[in-house]
Amino acid sequence: MSGTIIITGASQGIGKTTAEVFLEAGWTVGVLARSAEKLDAFCKGRDKAVPLAADVADSAAVDAAFAQFVEKAGRIDAIFNNAGRGSKPVSIDEIDDETWNAVVGVNLNGMFNCARAAFRQMRRQAPQGGRIVNNGSISAHSPRWHSVPYTTTKHAITGLTKSLALDGREFDIACGQIDIGNALTDMTQDMASGRPQADGSMKPEPTMDARHVAETVLSMCRLPLETNVQFVTIMATKMPFVGRG
């Protein structure tokens, strides 16, 4: 089974890997990120890849990008709501407004903007329906040390996922969440040398191939709409999550 999907945060990391896996599976993929240059480079020679340059925190830009994709692909069967960012690990009294608003802008407002645009299209298209997969992160369950902005937004995504799963029922819109731990990307290379732990120490952490995450998202999106993976956790087996701290 193949279809059409928009993947946010697709210029690097998990998003880029997921876009590659969906393209290999024959899907038409809208790759959405801020960098038009990176997207154009990724899409070159890939007929089914559609570059969508937009900042997810800008609702007007998101709406325009989704409309552009529908004009090209005809419909949206799925979205991987993946774009996110973190911040410097400090305690809450050292977090300024700019940092807080930047993380909330991408991780919460951005995911809302993309979910809303997807829901709107899925509700009105024929056949009606589609699937929204939100990237929650295992920080939606258990925080890292000094991660108030990131952890707060990821807990909020769980609420978004549950609400969309409920509200989408009458329109055949399924919504699930993938919670990812220690996928190896360019942004997590430092895990091998050490990450701060809850006791203040620095310890290396095991990682897993980001392709396993992408293949899990693909499996979720291949399901018929009468079936939903509500929540799934995929993580490096030996990472400090269960019993973290």
GROMACS .gro file of C-alpha atoms in nm:
model
  245
    1MET     CA    1   0.000   0.000   0.000
    2SER     CA    2   0.122   0.350  -0.083
    3GLY     CA    3  -0.034   0.692  -0.062
    4THR     CA    4   0.048   1.055   0.009
    5ILE     CA    5   0.211   1.194   0.322
    6ILE     CA    6   0.354   1.519   0.454
    7ILE     CA    7   0.654   1.486   0.684
    8THR     CA    8   0.758   1.788   0.889
    9GLY     CA    9   1.112   1.851   1.004
   10ALA     CA   10   1.213   1.658   0.693
   11SER     CA   11   1.541   1.830   0.606
   12GLN     CA   12   1.743   1.635   0.865
   13GLY     CA   13   1.739   1.367   1.132
   14ILE     CA   14   1.439   1.141   1.185
   15GLY     CA   15   1.224   1.338   0.942
   16LYS     CA   16   1.469   1.303   0.655
   17THR     CA   17   1.518   0.932   0.719
   18THR     CA   18   1.143   0.879   0.734
   19ALA     CA   19   1.098   1.063   0.405
   20GLU     CA   20   1.355   0.835   0.244
   21VAL     CA   21   1.177   0.522   0.371
   22PHE     CA   22   0.834   0.638   0.247
   23LEU     CA   23   0.976   0.728  -0.094
   24GLU     CA   24   1.134   0.382  -0.119
   25ALA     CA   25   0.788   0.238  -0.044
   26GLY     CA   26   0.635   0.431  -0.337
   27TRP     CA   27   0.458   0.709  -0.148
   28THR     CA   28   0.428   1.069  -0.268
   29VAL     CA   29   0.603   1.263   0.008
   30GLY     CA   30   0.575   1.629   0.096
   31VAL     CA   31   0.897   1.719   0.276
   32LEU     CA   32   0.839   2.023   0.493
   33ALA     CA   33   1.108   2.224   0.669
   34ARG     CA   34   1.239   2.580   0.687
   35SER     CA   35   1.538   2.538   0.458
   36ALA     CA   36   1.433   2.554   0.092
   37GLU     CA   37   1.792   2.482  -0.011
   38LYS     CA   38   1.810   2.156   0.185
   39LEU     CA   39   1.468   2.046   0.062
   40ASP     CA   40   1.553   2.117  -0.302
   41ALA     CA   41   1.874   1.916  -0.266
   42PHE     CA   42   1.684   1.626  -0.109
   43CYS     CA   43   1.411   1.626  -0.375
   44LYS     CA   44   1.646   1.646  -0.674
   45GLY     CA   45   1.600   1.332  -0.883
   46ARG     CA   46   1.308   1.211  -0.670
   47ASP     CA   47   0.990   1.255  -0.872
   48LYS     CA   48   0.759   1.174  -0.581
   49ALA     CA   49   0.922   1.414  -0.336
   50VAL     CA   50   0.755   1.754  -0.305
   51PRO     CA   51   0.956   2.033  -0.134
   52LEU     CA   52   0.748   2.244   0.105
   53ALA     CA   53   0.953   2.527   0.255
   54ALA     CA   54   0.773   2.660   0.564
   55ASP     CA   55   0.823   2.737   0.931
   56VAL     CA   56   0.576   2.520   1.126
   57ALA     CA   57   0.540   2.800   1.382
   58ASP     CA   58   0.390   3.022   1.109
   59SER     CA   59   0.030   2.910   1.062
   60ALA     CA   60  -0.017   3.096   0.733
   61ALA     CA   61   0.298   2.938   0.589
   62VAL     CA   62   0.180   2.593   0.701
   63ASP     CA   63  -0.162   2.639   0.540
   64ALA     CA   64   0.001   2.752   0.216
   65ALA     CA   65   0.241   2.455   0.213
   66PHE     CA   66  -0.040   2.206   0.271
   67ALA     CA   67  -0.246   2.364  -0.008
   68GLN     CA   68   0.057   2.342  -0.237
   69PHE     CA   69   0.093   1.971  -0.162
   70VAL     CA   70  -0.276   1.899  -0.222
   71GLU     CA   71  -0.258   2.080  -0.555
   72LYS     CA   72   0.030   1.851  -0.652
   73ALA     CA   73  -0.076   1.521  -0.492
   74GLY     CA   74  -0.453   1.552  -0.486
   75ARG     CA   75  -0.505   1.458  -0.121
   76ILE     CA   76  -0.331   1.395   0.211
   77ASP     CA   77  -0.349   1.036   0.332
   78ALA     CA   78  -0.113   1.086   0.627
   79ILE     CA   79   0.108   1.331   0.809
   80PHE     CA   80   0.408   1.262   1.029
   81ASN     CA   81   0.399   1.562   1.264
   82ASN     CA   82   0.766   1.545   1.350
   83ALA     CA   83   0.929   1.890   1.357
   84GLY     CA   84   1.070   1.979   1.696
   85ARG     CA   85   1.353   2.148   1.881
   86GLY     CA   86   1.516   2.151   2.222
   87SER     CA   87   1.707   2.407   2.425
   88LYS     CA   88   2.017   2.436   2.638
   89PRO     CA   89   1.987   2.214   2.950
   90VAL     CA   90   1.939   2.458   3.240
   91SER     CA   91   1.707   2.485   3.540
   92ILE     CA   92   1.378   2.672   3.504
   93ASP     CA   93   1.504   2.991   3.668
   94GLU     CA   94   1.766   3.024   3.393
   95ILE     CA   95   1.518   2.996   3.106
   96ASP     CA   96   1.435   3.328   2.943
   97ASP     CA   97   1.113   3.413   2.760
   98GLU     CA   98   1.279   3.392   2.420
   99THR     CA   99   1.392   3.033   2.478
  100TRP     CA  100   1.058   2.923   2.621
  101ASN     CA  101   0.858   3.082   2.340
  102ALA     CA  102   1.087   2.938   2.073
  103VAL     CA  103   1.045   2.581   2.197
  104VAL     CA  104   0.669   2.619   2.247
  105GLY     CA  105   0.644   2.783   1.906
  106VAL     CA  106   0.783   2.480   1.724
  107ASN     CA  107   0.698   2.184   1.947
  108LEU     CA  108   0.344   2.281   2.043
  109ASN     CA  109   0.216   2.562   1.822
  110GLY     CA  110   0.387   2.411   1.519
  111MET     CA  111   0.240   2.067   1.574
  112PHE     CA  112  -0.102   2.224   1.631
  113ASN     CA  113  -0.072   2.423   1.307
  114CYS     CA  114   0.019   2.114   1.105
  115ALA     CA  115  -0.243   1.892   1.270
  116ARG     CA  116  -0.510   2.154   1.205
  117ALA     CA  117  -0.415   2.190   0.838
  118ALA     CA  118  -0.410   1.811   0.795
  119PHE     CA  119  -0.741   1.760   0.977
  120ARG     CA  120  -0.909   2.031   0.769
  121GLN     CA  121  -0.801   1.865   0.443
  122MET     CA  122  -0.873   1.508   0.556
  123ARG     CA  123  -1.224   1.605   0.667
  124ARG     CA  124  -1.323   1.759   0.334
  125GLN     CA  125  -1.148   1.531   0.084
  126ALA     CA  126  -1.314   1.236  -0.087
  127PRO     CA  127  -1.277   0.964   0.018
  128GLN     CA  128  -1.281   1.131   0.358
  129GLY     CA  129  -1.020   1.061   0.625
  130GLY     CA  130  -0.652   1.012   0.685
  131ARG     CA  131  -0.395   0.950   0.954
  132ILE     CA  132  -0.200   1.187   1.179
  133VAL     CA  133   0.110   1.053   1.354
  134ASN     CA  134   0.253   1.285   1.619
  135ASN     CA  135   0.613   1.259   1.738
  136GLY     CA  136   0.576   1.265   2.115
  137SER     CA  137   0.923   1.149   2.228
  138ILE     CA  138   0.975   0.945   2.544
  139SER     CA  139   0.997   1.285   2.713
  140ALA     CA  140   0.617   1.274   2.687
  141HIS     CA  141   0.647   1.019   2.971
  142SER     CA  142   0.971   1.083   3.156
  143PRO     CA  143   1.184   1.399   3.155
  144ARG     CA  144   1.551   1.442   3.108
  145TRP     CA  145   1.743   1.653   3.356
  146HIS     CA  146   1.699   2.029   3.298
  147SER     CA  147   1.447   1.997   3.012
  148VAL     CA  148   1.142   2.198   3.125
  149PRO     CA  149   1.050   2.353   2.785
  150TYR     CA  150   1.093   2.035   2.582
  151THR     CA  151   0.930   1.803   2.834
  152THR     CA  152   0.635   2.034   2.889
  153THR     CA  153   0.560   2.058   2.518
  154LYS     CA  154   0.594   1.683   2.466
  155HIS     CA  155   0.351   1.610   2.748
  156ALA     CA  156   0.111   1.849   2.574
  157ILE     CA  157   0.141   1.653   2.250
  158THR     CA  158  -0.008   1.350   2.426
  159GLY     CA  159  -0.317   1.559   2.498
  160LEU     CA  160  -0.328   1.674   2.136
  161THR     CA  161  -0.304   1.314   2.016
  162LYS     CA  162  -0.587   1.193   2.241
  163SER     CA  163  -0.812   1.484   2.146
  164LEU     CA  164  -0.754   1.433   1.773
  165ALA     CA  165  -0.811   1.059   1.804
  166LEU     CA  166  -1.148   1.133   1.962
  167ASP     CA  167  -1.253   1.422   1.739
  168GLY     CA  168  -1.141   1.246   1.422
  169ARG     CA  169  -1.361   0.939   1.464
  170GLU     CA  170  -1.662   1.074   1.277
  171PHE     CA  171  -1.443   1.176   0.983
  172ASP     CA  172  -1.230   0.857   0.958
  173ILE     CA  173  -0.926   1.049   1.080
  174ALA     CA  174  -0.702   0.830   1.293
  175CYS     CA  175  -0.441   0.987   1.520
  176GLY     CA  176  -0.158   0.809   1.698
  177GLN     CA  177   0.168   0.897   1.866
  178ILE     CA  178   0.518   0.757   1.836
  179ASP     CA  179   0.746   0.811   2.134
  180ILE     CA  180   1.110   0.785   2.031
  181GLY     CA  181   1.417   0.736   2.244
  182ASN     CA  182   1.782   0.775   2.139
  183ALA     CA  183   1.754   0.746   1.762
  184LEU     CA  184   2.098   0.810   1.613
  185THR     CA  185   2.102   1.120   1.393
  186ASP     CA  186   2.341   1.409   1.334
  187MET     CA  187   2.178   1.580   1.632
  188THR     CA  188   2.241   1.293   1.874
  189GLN     CA  189   2.601   1.202   1.789
  190ASP     CA  190   2.711   1.328   2.131
  191MET     CA  191   2.527   1.047   2.309
  192ALA     CA  192   2.825   0.820   2.251
  193SER     CA  193   3.051   1.058   2.445
  194GLY     CA  194   2.803   1.135   2.719
  195ARG     CA  195   2.473   1.299   2.812
  196PRO     CA  196   2.383   1.459   3.148
  197GLN     CA  197   2.206   1.220   3.385
  198ALA     CA  198   1.961   1.291   3.667
  199ASP     CA  199   2.238   1.262   3.927
  200GLY     CA  200   2.444   1.528   3.749
  201SER     CA  201   2.692   1.283   3.599
  202MET     CA  202   2.780   1.245   3.232
  203LYS     CA  203   2.737   0.898   3.083
  204PRO     CA  204   2.732   0.760   2.728
  205GLU     CA  205   2.393   0.628   2.617
  206PRO     CA  206   2.307   0.352   2.370
  207THR     CA  207   2.140   0.456   2.044
  208MET     CA  208   1.947   0.288   1.764
  209ASP     CA  209   1.931   0.335   1.388
  210ALA     CA  210   1.679   0.609   1.299
  211ARG     CA  211   1.559   0.389   1.013
  212HIS     CA  212   1.381   0.169   1.267
  213VAL     CA  213   1.174   0.471   1.366
  214ALA     CA  214   1.091   0.546   1.003
  215GLU     CA  215   0.984   0.188   0.938
  216THR     CA  216   0.758   0.199   1.243
  217VAL     CA  217   0.589   0.515   1.115
  218LEU     CA  218   0.545   0.346   0.776
  219SER     CA  219   0.383   0.045   0.943
  220MET     CA  220   0.141   0.274   1.128
  221CYS     CA  221   0.049   0.456   0.808
  222ARG     CA  222  -0.009   0.136   0.611
  223LEU     CA  223  -0.290   0.029   0.843
  224PRO     CA  224  -0.651   0.067   0.727
  225LEU     CA  225  -0.825   0.362   0.889
  226GLU     CA  226  -1.045   0.137   1.101
  227THR     CA  227  -0.725   0.039   1.286
  228ASN     CA  228  -0.507   0.275   1.488
  229VAL     CA  229  -0.183   0.245   1.681
  230GLN     CA  230  -0.273   0.492   1.954
  231PHE     CA  231   0.070   0.498   2.122
  232VAL     CA  232   0.394   0.320   2.044
  233THR     CA  233   0.734   0.356   2.212
  234ILE     CA  234   1.047   0.273   2.015
  235MET     CA  235   1.384   0.313   2.182
  236ALA     CA  236   1.736   0.187   2.215
  237THR     CA  237   1.694  -0.128   2.425
  238LYS     CA  238   1.955  -0.041   2.687
  239MET     CA  239   1.898   0.334   2.717
  240PRO     CA  240   1.811   0.477   3.059
  241PHE     CA  241   1.435   0.519   3.029
  242VAL     CA  242   1.265   0.247   3.231
  243GLY     CA  243   1.396   0.331   3.576
  244ARG     CA  244   1.553   0.651   3.448
  245GLY     CA  245   1.713   0.862   3.720
   0.00000   0.00000   0.00000
